[in-house]
Short mmCIF file of C-alpha atoms in Angstrom, two decimals:
data_model
loop_
_atom_site.label_atom_id
_atom_site.label_comp_id
_atom_site.label_asym_id
_atom_site.label_seq_id
_atom_site.Cartn_x
_atom_site.Cartn_y
_atom_site.Cartn_z
CA HIS A 1 -3.64 4.95 -24.91
CA GLU A 2 -5.80 5.20 -21.76
CA SER A 3 -3.45 5.76 -18.37
CA PRO A 4 -3.47 2.38 -15.76
CA THR A 5 -4.19 4.70 -12.62
CA SER A 6 -7.35 6.18 -14.73
CA SER A 7 -10.90 5.67 -13.21
CA PHE A 8 -14.65 6.64 -13.24
CA PRO A 9 -14.99 9.27 -11.73
CA SER A 10 -12.03 11.24 -11.48
CA GLY A 11 -10.87 11.44 -7.48
CA ASP A 12 -8.96 14.62 -8.11
CA ALA A 13 -11.87 16.68 -9.42
CA ALA A 14 -14.36 15.62 -7.12
CA GLY A 15 -11.51 16.21 -4.26
CA ALA A 16 -11.35 19.40 -5.68
CA MET A 17 -14.42 19.96 -5.57
CA ALA A 18 -14.86 19.11 -1.93
CA VAL A 19 -12.27 21.50 -0.80
CA ILE A 20 -13.57 24.28 -2.31
CA PHE A 21 -17.50 23.42 -1.31
CA PRO A 22 -17.02 25.23 1.52
CA LEU A 23 -15.81 28.30 0.61
CA LEU A 24 -17.86 28.81 -2.41
CA TYR A 25 -20.79 28.87 -0.10
CA HIS A 26 -19.62 30.54 3.10
CA GLN A 27 -17.61 33.53 1.44
CA SER A 28 -19.33 36.74 0.41
CA ASN A 29 -16.03 38.07 -1.46
CA ASN A 30 -16.11 37.38 -5.17
CA ILE A 31 -12.23 37.30 -5.05
CA GLN A 32 -12.23 34.31 -3.17
CA ILE A 33 -14.88 32.59 -4.98
CA ILE A 34 -13.16 33.31 -8.31
CA THR A 35 -9.71 31.76 -6.80
CA GLY A 36 -12.03 28.59 -5.51
CA ILE A 37 -13.83 28.03 -9.43
CA VAL A 38 -10.03 28.85 -10.95
CA CYS A 39 -8.73 26.25 -8.56
CA ILE A 40 -11.32 23.62 -10.01
CA VAL A 41 -10.94 24.31 -13.63
CA LEU A 42 -7.44 24.68 -13.26
CA SER A 43 -7.55 20.63 -11.71
CA CYS A 44 -9.78 19.51 -13.83
CA LEU A 45 -7.37 20.95 -16.88
CA GLY A 46 -4.59 18.90 -15.28
CA ARG A 47 -6.37 15.72 -15.36
CA LEU A 48 -7.05 15.89 -18.82
CA TYR A 49 -3.95 17.27 -19.87
CA TRP A 50 -1.82 14.55 -18.70
CA LYS A 51 -4.77 12.56 -20.23
CA ALA A 52 -5.49 10.64 -16.78
CA HIS A 53 -8.98 10.83 -17.10
CA HIS A 54 -11.53 11.59 -20.30
CA LEU A 55 -13.92 14.65 -19.92
CA GLY A 56 -17.29 12.82 -18.91
CA ASP A 57 -14.45 11.61 -15.96
CA VAL A 58 -13.62 14.86 -14.49
CA ILE A 59 -17.33 16.22 -14.95
CA ALA A 60 -18.51 13.40 -12.94
CA GLY A 61 -16.53 13.96 -10.35
CA VAL A 62 -17.05 17.55 -9.69
CA VAL A 63 -20.82 16.88 -10.30
CA LEU A 64 -20.95 13.49 -7.85
CA SER A 65 -18.65 15.59 -5.41
CA PHE A 66 -21.34 18.86 -5.54
CA MET A 67 -24.08 16.45 -4.49
CA CYS A 68 -22.44 14.33 -1.99
CA CYS A 69 -21.25 17.96 -0.37
CA GLN A 70 -24.73 19.45 -0.95
CA PHE A 71 -26.13 16.10 0.62
CA LEU A 72 -23.78 16.79 4.09
CA TYR A 73 -23.90 20.37 3.99
CA TYR A 74 -27.89 20.26 3.92
CA TYR A 75 -28.80 16.90 5.43
CA ILE A 76 -26.42 16.64 8.10
CA ASP A 77 -25.22 19.76 9.14
CA LYS A 78 -28.92 21.55 8.92
CA PRO A 79 -27.51 24.98 8.88
CA GLY A 80 -29.87 27.52 10.26
CA GLU A 81 -30.28 25.21 13.62
#
């Protein structure tokens, strides 16, 4: 039985990645980086636990969000300028 609100990719997983992405790039403190990754994983596990998404939906959400963030970081923000 699939949830009527499920979608591909998972917007919650993508949102978690988008919020944590700057933390992963701009923090040198390992505790903050680990905390960020744990938040992403917990968000993804929550979507799976509530059967709102399949595993592929969640993975695709994180990967697509990461790729979009990479694009924005390198091609729009142009670090080093």
